[in-house]
Amino acid sequence: MARARMSRLFLFLVFFTVFELNSAEMVDAQLGKKYKLASSENFDEFMKTLGVGLVTRKMGNAVSPVVDLTKDGEEYTLSSSSTFKNVILKFKPGVEFDQETPDGRKVKATITVDGNTLHEIQKDPGSGKETVIDRTFTDDEVKMVMSVEGITATRIYKIQA
C-alpha cells in the first residue's frame, strides 16, 4: 500500500516537473523577439480605474511601446520602451518583487509562467487594488489582457520585422 502511494507520488512529481519545464520552454521560444503595440481597447478606462491622472493617461494612450522578453539563467527581463517611458521588469517566476508601474505606483508583483503566458498579479498597498495582467506570447504577437475592479483592457503587440 505504501509502495503504491510512493509510486503515485513519484509519477505526480515527474509529471509536475516535466509540465513546469515544458511550460517555461513555451514562453522561452519567444525570447529576444520585439513586439510593437498595434491596437488597444479600453485602456483609458483601465488607467482611470487605477487612479491614473489625465495627463499621464493621454501620454499612455498616445505612445506605441515595443516589448521584448529575455532570460538570463532563472531570471526573466521584460522590457517596454517608448518615447514616454522605458520600463524594465526583472523577475524570477513565482517570486514576489517590488515594482514601480509606468504611472509611478509602487506595487508588489508576482509573475508566473503558464505555457506561453506570463501571468502577473500586482498588489497596490496604497489603494488596496489588485491588478491582473496576462501576456500571451505567440510567434507573431503578444496579447496583453489587464483587469482591475471589473474593468478589462486588451492591448495587442505585433512582431517587428
PDB file of C-alpha atoms in Angstrom:
ATOM      1  CA  MET A   1       0.000   0.000   0.000  1.00  0.00           C
ATOM      2  CA  ALA A   2       2.724   2.463   0.989  1.00  0.00           C
ATOM      3  CA  ARG A   3       4.702   1.433  -2.072  1.00  0.00           C
ATOM      4  CA  ALA A   4       1.727   2.201  -4.349  1.00  0.00           C
ATOM      5  CA  ARG A   5       1.347   5.657  -2.760  1.00  0.00           C
ATOM      6  CA  MET A   6       5.056   6.329  -3.227  1.00  0.00           C
ATOM      7  CA  SER A   7       4.783   5.287  -6.882  1.00  0.00           C
ATOM      8  CA  ARG A   8       1.832   7.638  -7.442  1.00  0.00           C
ATOM      9  CA  LEU A   9       3.673  10.456  -5.670  1.00  0.00           C
ATOM     10  CA  PHE A  10       6.760   9.829  -7.789  1.00  0.00           C
ATOM     11  CA  LEU A  11       4.703   9.867 -11.010  1.00  0.00           C
ATOM     12  CA  PHE A  12       2.962  13.076  -9.921  1.00  0.00           C
ATOM     13  CA  LEU A  13       6.291  14.772  -9.186  1.00  0.00           C
ATOM     14  CA  VAL A  14       7.752  13.662 -12.522  1.00  0.00           C
ATOM     15  CA  PHE A  15       4.648  14.888 -14.382  1.00  0.00           C
ATOM     16  CA  PHE A  16       4.644  18.199 -12.474  1.00  0.00           C
ATOM     17  CA  THR A  17       8.353  18.752 -13.139  1.00  0.00           C
ATOM     18  CA  VAL A  18       8.014  17.949 -16.851  1.00  0.00           C
ATOM     19  CA  PHE A  19       4.927  20.192 -17.084  1.00  0.00           C
ATOM     20  CA  GLU A  20       6.761  23.082 -15.414  1.00  0.00           C
ATOM     21  CA  LEU A  21       9.786  22.656 -17.685  1.00  0.00           C
ATOM     22  CA  ASN A  22       7.620  22.461 -20.807  1.00  0.00           C
ATOM     23  CA  SER A  23       5.619  25.465 -19.605  1.00  0.00           C
ATOM     24  CA  ALA A  24       8.737  27.621 -19.346  1.00  0.00           C
ATOM     25  CA  GLU A  25      10.061  26.293 -22.666  1.00  0.00           C
ATOM     26  CA  MET A  26       6.888  27.500 -24.434  1.00  0.00           C
ATOM     27  CA  VAL A  27       7.388  31.139 -23.455  1.00  0.00           C
ATOM     28  CA  ASP A  28      11.159  30.769 -23.866  1.00  0.00           C
ATOM     29  CA  ALA A  29      10.590  30.129 -27.593  1.00  0.00           C
ATOM     30  CA  GLN A  30       9.624  33.813 -27.861  1.00  0.00           C
ATOM     31  CA  LEU A  31      12.753  35.186 -26.169  1.00  0.00           C
ATOM     32  CA  GLY A  32      14.506  38.044 -27.919  1.00  0.00           C
ATOM     33  CA  LYS A  33      11.629  38.943 -30.243  1.00  0.00           C
ATOM     34  CA  LYS A  34      10.396  42.542 -30.344  1.00  0.00           C
ATOM     35  CA  TYR A  35       6.682  43.340 -30.468  1.00  0.00           C
ATOM     36  CA  LYS A  36       5.191  46.809 -31.106  1.00  0.00           C
ATOM     37  CA  LEU A  37       1.783  47.961 -29.888  1.00  0.00           C
ATOM     38  CA  ALA A  38      -0.723  47.640 -32.747  1.00  0.00           C
ATOM     39  CA  SER A  39      -4.104  48.040 -31.026  1.00  0.00           C
ATOM     40  CA  SER A  40      -5.557  48.971 -27.667  1.00  0.00           C
ATOM     41  CA  GLU A  41      -9.066  48.577 -26.276  1.00  0.00           C
ATOM     42  CA  ASN A  42     -10.463  50.178 -23.096  1.00  0.00           C
ATOM     43  CA  PHE A  43      -7.004  51.213 -21.878  1.00  0.00           C
ATOM     44  CA  ASP A  44      -8.078  54.720 -20.826  1.00  0.00           C
ATOM     45  CA  GLU A  45     -10.904  53.353 -18.654  1.00  0.00           C
ATOM     46  CA  PHE A  46      -8.497  50.801 -17.166  1.00  0.00           C
ATOM     47  CA  MET A  47      -5.979  53.530 -16.252  1.00  0.00           C
ATOM     48  CA  LYS A  48      -8.749  55.728 -14.865  1.00  0.00           C
ATOM     49  CA  THR A  49      -9.862  52.884 -12.569  1.00  0.00           C
ATOM     50  CA  LEU A  50      -6.291  52.641 -11.290  1.00  0.00           C
ATOM     51  CA  GLY A  51      -6.381  56.353 -10.442  1.00  0.00           C
ATOM     52  CA  VAL A  52      -4.005  57.472 -13.191  1.00  0.00           C
ATOM     53  CA  GLY A  53      -4.266  61.219 -13.867  1.00  0.00           C
ATOM     54  CA  LEU A  54      -5.498  62.733 -17.123  1.00  0.00           C
ATOM     55  CA  VAL A  55      -2.109  63.876 -18.485  1.00  0.00           C
ATOM     56  CA  THR A  56      -0.460  60.505 -17.844  1.00  0.00           C
ATOM     57  CA  ARG A  57      -3.461  58.704 -19.383  1.00  0.00           C
ATOM     58  CA  LYS A  58      -3.201  60.838 -22.522  1.00  0.00           C
ATOM     59  CA  MET A  59       0.514  60.053 -22.819  1.00  0.00           C
ATOM     60  CA  GLY A  60      -0.101  56.352 -22.177  1.00  0.00           C
ATOM     61  CA  ASN A  61      -2.731  56.250 -24.901  1.00  0.00           C
ATOM     62  CA  ALA A  62      -0.597  58.173 -27.403  1.00  0.00           C
ATOM     63  CA  VAL A  63       2.543  56.017 -27.463  1.00  0.00           C
ATOM     64  CA  SER A  64       3.217  52.659 -29.118  1.00  0.00           C
ATOM     65  CA  PRO A  65       5.654  50.812 -26.868  1.00  0.00           C
ATOM     66  CA  VAL A  66       7.910  47.999 -28.022  1.00  0.00           C
ATOM     67  CA  VAL A  67       8.164  44.990 -25.683  1.00  0.00           C
ATOM     68  CA  ASP A  68      10.624  42.129 -25.562  1.00  0.00           C
ATOM     69  CA  LEU A  69      11.395  39.261 -23.216  1.00  0.00           C
ATOM     70  CA  THR A  70      14.860  37.923 -22.438  1.00  0.00           C
ATOM     71  CA  LYS A  71      16.209  35.442 -19.910  1.00  0.00           C
ATOM     72  CA  ASP A  72      19.465  35.050 -18.013  1.00  0.00           C
ATOM     73  CA  GLY A  73      19.582  31.832 -16.024  1.00  0.00           C
ATOM     74  CA  GLU A  74      16.376  31.697 -13.982  1.00  0.00           C
ATOM     75  CA  GLU A  75      15.684  35.432 -14.261  1.00  0.00           C
ATOM     76  CA  TYR A  76      13.499  36.946 -16.980  1.00  0.00           C
ATOM     77  CA  THR A  77      13.651  40.556 -18.139  1.00  0.00           C
ATOM     78  CA  LEU A  78      10.516  42.070 -19.655  1.00  0.00           C
ATOM     79  CA  SER A  79      11.283  45.414 -21.296  1.00  0.00           C
ATOM     80  CA  SER A  80       8.873  48.014 -22.613  1.00  0.00           C
ATOM     81  CA  SER A  81      10.276  51.074 -24.353  1.00  0.00           C
ATOM     82  CA  SER A  82       8.560  54.124 -25.780  1.00  0.00           C
ATOM     83  CA  THR A  83       9.067  57.840 -26.221  1.00  0.00           C
ATOM     84  CA  PHE A  84       7.106  58.333 -22.964  1.00  0.00           C
ATOM     85  CA  LYS A  85       8.779  55.873 -20.612  1.00  0.00           C
ATOM     86  CA  ASN A  86      11.030  52.830 -20.535  1.00  0.00           C
ATOM     87  CA  VAL A  87      10.183  50.057 -18.095  1.00  0.00           C
ATOM     88  CA  ILE A  88      12.341  47.057 -17.248  1.00  0.00           C
ATOM     89  CA  LEU A  89      10.946  44.241 -15.105  1.00  0.00           C
ATOM     90  CA  LYS A  90      13.410  41.674 -13.804  1.00  0.00           C
ATOM     91  CA  PHE A  91      11.742  38.700 -12.170  1.00  0.00           C
ATOM     92  CA  LYS A  92      12.002  35.053 -11.250  1.00  0.00           C
ATOM     93  CA  PRO A  93       8.751  33.161 -11.837  1.00  0.00           C
ATOM     94  CA  GLY A  94       6.668  32.843  -8.681  1.00  0.00           C
ATOM     95  CA  VAL A  95       8.851  35.190  -6.611  1.00  0.00           C
ATOM     96  CA  GLU A  96       7.249  38.424  -5.367  1.00  0.00           C
ATOM     97  CA  PHE A  97       9.169  41.622  -6.137  1.00  0.00           C
ATOM     98  CA  ASP A  98       8.800  45.394  -5.746  1.00  0.00           C
ATOM     99  CA  GLN A  99       7.699  47.100  -8.943  1.00  0.00           C
ATOM    100  CA  GLU A 100       7.185  50.698  -9.981  1.00  0.00           C
ATOM    101  CA  THR A 101       4.470  50.838 -12.631  1.00  0.00           C
ATOM    102  CA  PRO A 102       4.757  53.157 -15.656  1.00  0.00           C
ATOM    103  CA  ASP A 103       2.357  55.585 -13.930  1.00  0.00           C
ATOM    104  CA  GLY A 104       4.554  55.692 -10.803  1.00  0.00           C
ATOM    105  CA  ARG A 105       2.610  53.440  -8.414  1.00  0.00           C
ATOM    106  CA  LYS A 106       4.679  51.180  -6.166  1.00  0.00           C
ATOM    107  CA  VAL A 107       3.232  47.661  -6.079  1.00  0.00           C
ATOM    108  CA  LYS A 108       4.131  44.149  -5.017  1.00  0.00           C
ATOM    109  CA  ALA A 109       4.117  41.910  -8.085  1.00  0.00           C
ATOM    110  CA  THR A 110       4.389  38.210  -8.797  1.00  0.00           C
ATOM    111  CA  ILE A 111       4.746  36.818 -12.302  1.00  0.00           C
ATOM    112  CA  THR A 112       4.310  33.145 -13.129  1.00  0.00           C
ATOM    113  CA  VAL A 113       4.813  31.299 -16.410  1.00  0.00           C
ATOM    114  CA  ASP A 114       1.907  29.205 -17.662  1.00  0.00           C
ATOM    115  CA  GLY A 115       2.674  27.782 -21.098  1.00  0.00           C
ATOM    116  CA  ASN A 116       3.121  30.768 -23.387  1.00  0.00           C
ATOM    117  CA  THR A 117       1.511  33.192 -20.910  1.00  0.00           C
ATOM    118  CA  LEU A 118       3.111  35.412 -18.282  1.00  0.00           C
ATOM    119  CA  HIS A 119       0.515  35.792 -15.521  1.00  0.00           C
ATOM    120  CA  GLU A 120       1.162  38.840 -13.321  1.00  0.00           C
ATOM    121  CA  ILE A 121      -0.593  39.881 -10.144  1.00  0.00           C
ATOM    122  CA  GLN A 122       0.089  43.387  -8.823  1.00  0.00           C
ATOM    123  CA  LYS A 123      -0.983  44.343  -5.311  1.00  0.00           C
ATOM    124  CA  ASP A 124      -1.057  48.050  -4.544  1.00  0.00           C
ATOM    125  CA  PRO A 125      -0.629  48.505  -0.770  1.00  0.00           C
ATOM    126  CA  GLY A 126      -1.646  52.181  -1.057  1.00  0.00           C
ATOM    127  CA  SER A 127      -5.030  51.674  -2.704  1.00  0.00           C
ATOM    128  CA  GLY A 128      -5.623  48.008  -1.875  1.00  0.00           C
ATOM    129  CA  LYS A 129      -6.308  47.327  -5.568  1.00  0.00           C
ATOM    130  CA  GLU A 130      -5.229  44.106  -7.220  1.00  0.00           C
ATOM    131  CA  THR A 131      -4.417  44.136 -10.918  1.00  0.00           C
ATOM    132  CA  VAL A 132      -4.109  41.000 -13.056  1.00  0.00           C
ATOM    133  CA  ILE A 133      -2.126  41.124 -16.295  1.00  0.00           C
ATOM    134  CA  ASP A 134      -1.846  38.196 -18.691  1.00  0.00           C
ATOM    135  CA  ARG A 135       0.661  38.470 -21.529  1.00  0.00           C
ATOM    136  CA  THR A 136       0.193  35.659 -24.043  1.00  0.00           C
ATOM    137  CA  PHE A 137       3.088  35.250 -26.488  1.00  0.00           C
ATOM    138  CA  THR A 138       2.810  33.719 -29.963  1.00  0.00           C
ATOM    139  CA  ASP A 139       5.167  33.755 -32.924  1.00  0.00           C
ATOM    140  CA  ASP A 140       3.607  36.944 -34.304  1.00  0.00           C
ATOM    141  CA  GLU A 141       2.008  38.787 -31.376  1.00  0.00           C
ATOM    142  CA  VAL A 142       1.648  39.395 -27.660  1.00  0.00           C
ATOM    143  CA  LYS A 143      -1.894  39.743 -26.348  1.00  0.00           C
ATOM    144  CA  MET A 144      -1.954  41.664 -23.077  1.00  0.00           C
ATOM    145  CA  VAL A 145      -5.187  41.463 -21.064  1.00  0.00           C
ATOM    146  CA  MET A 146      -5.315  43.648 -17.929  1.00  0.00           C
ATOM    147  CA  SER A 147      -8.065  43.680 -15.304  1.00  0.00           C
ATOM    148  CA  VAL A 148      -8.753  45.724 -12.201  1.00  0.00           C
ATOM    149  CA  GLU A 149     -12.029  46.083 -10.298  1.00  0.00           C
ATOM    150  CA  GLY A 150     -14.069  44.565 -13.128  1.00  0.00           C
ATOM    151  CA  ILE A 151     -12.544  46.773 -15.843  1.00  0.00           C
ATOM    152  CA  THR A 152     -10.610  44.934 -18.560  1.00  0.00           C
ATOM    153  CA  ALA A 153      -8.320  46.357 -21.233  1.00  0.00           C
ATOM    154  CA  THR A 154      -6.707  44.472 -24.098  1.00  0.00           C
ATOM    155  CA  ARG A 155      -3.585  45.518 -25.960  1.00  0.00           C
ATOM    156  CA  ILE A 156      -2.184  43.660 -28.962  1.00  0.00           C
ATOM    157  CA  TYR A 157       1.500  43.905 -29.870  1.00  0.00           C
ATOM    158  CA  LYS A 158       2.648  42.676 -33.309  1.00  0.00           C
ATOM    159  CA  ILE A 159       6.092  41.296 -34.049  1.00  0.00           C
ATOM    160  CA  GLN A 160       8.519  43.731 -35.632  1.00  0.00           C
ATOM    161  CA  ALA A 161      10.140  42.622 -38.873  1.00  0.00           C
TER     162      ALA A 161
END
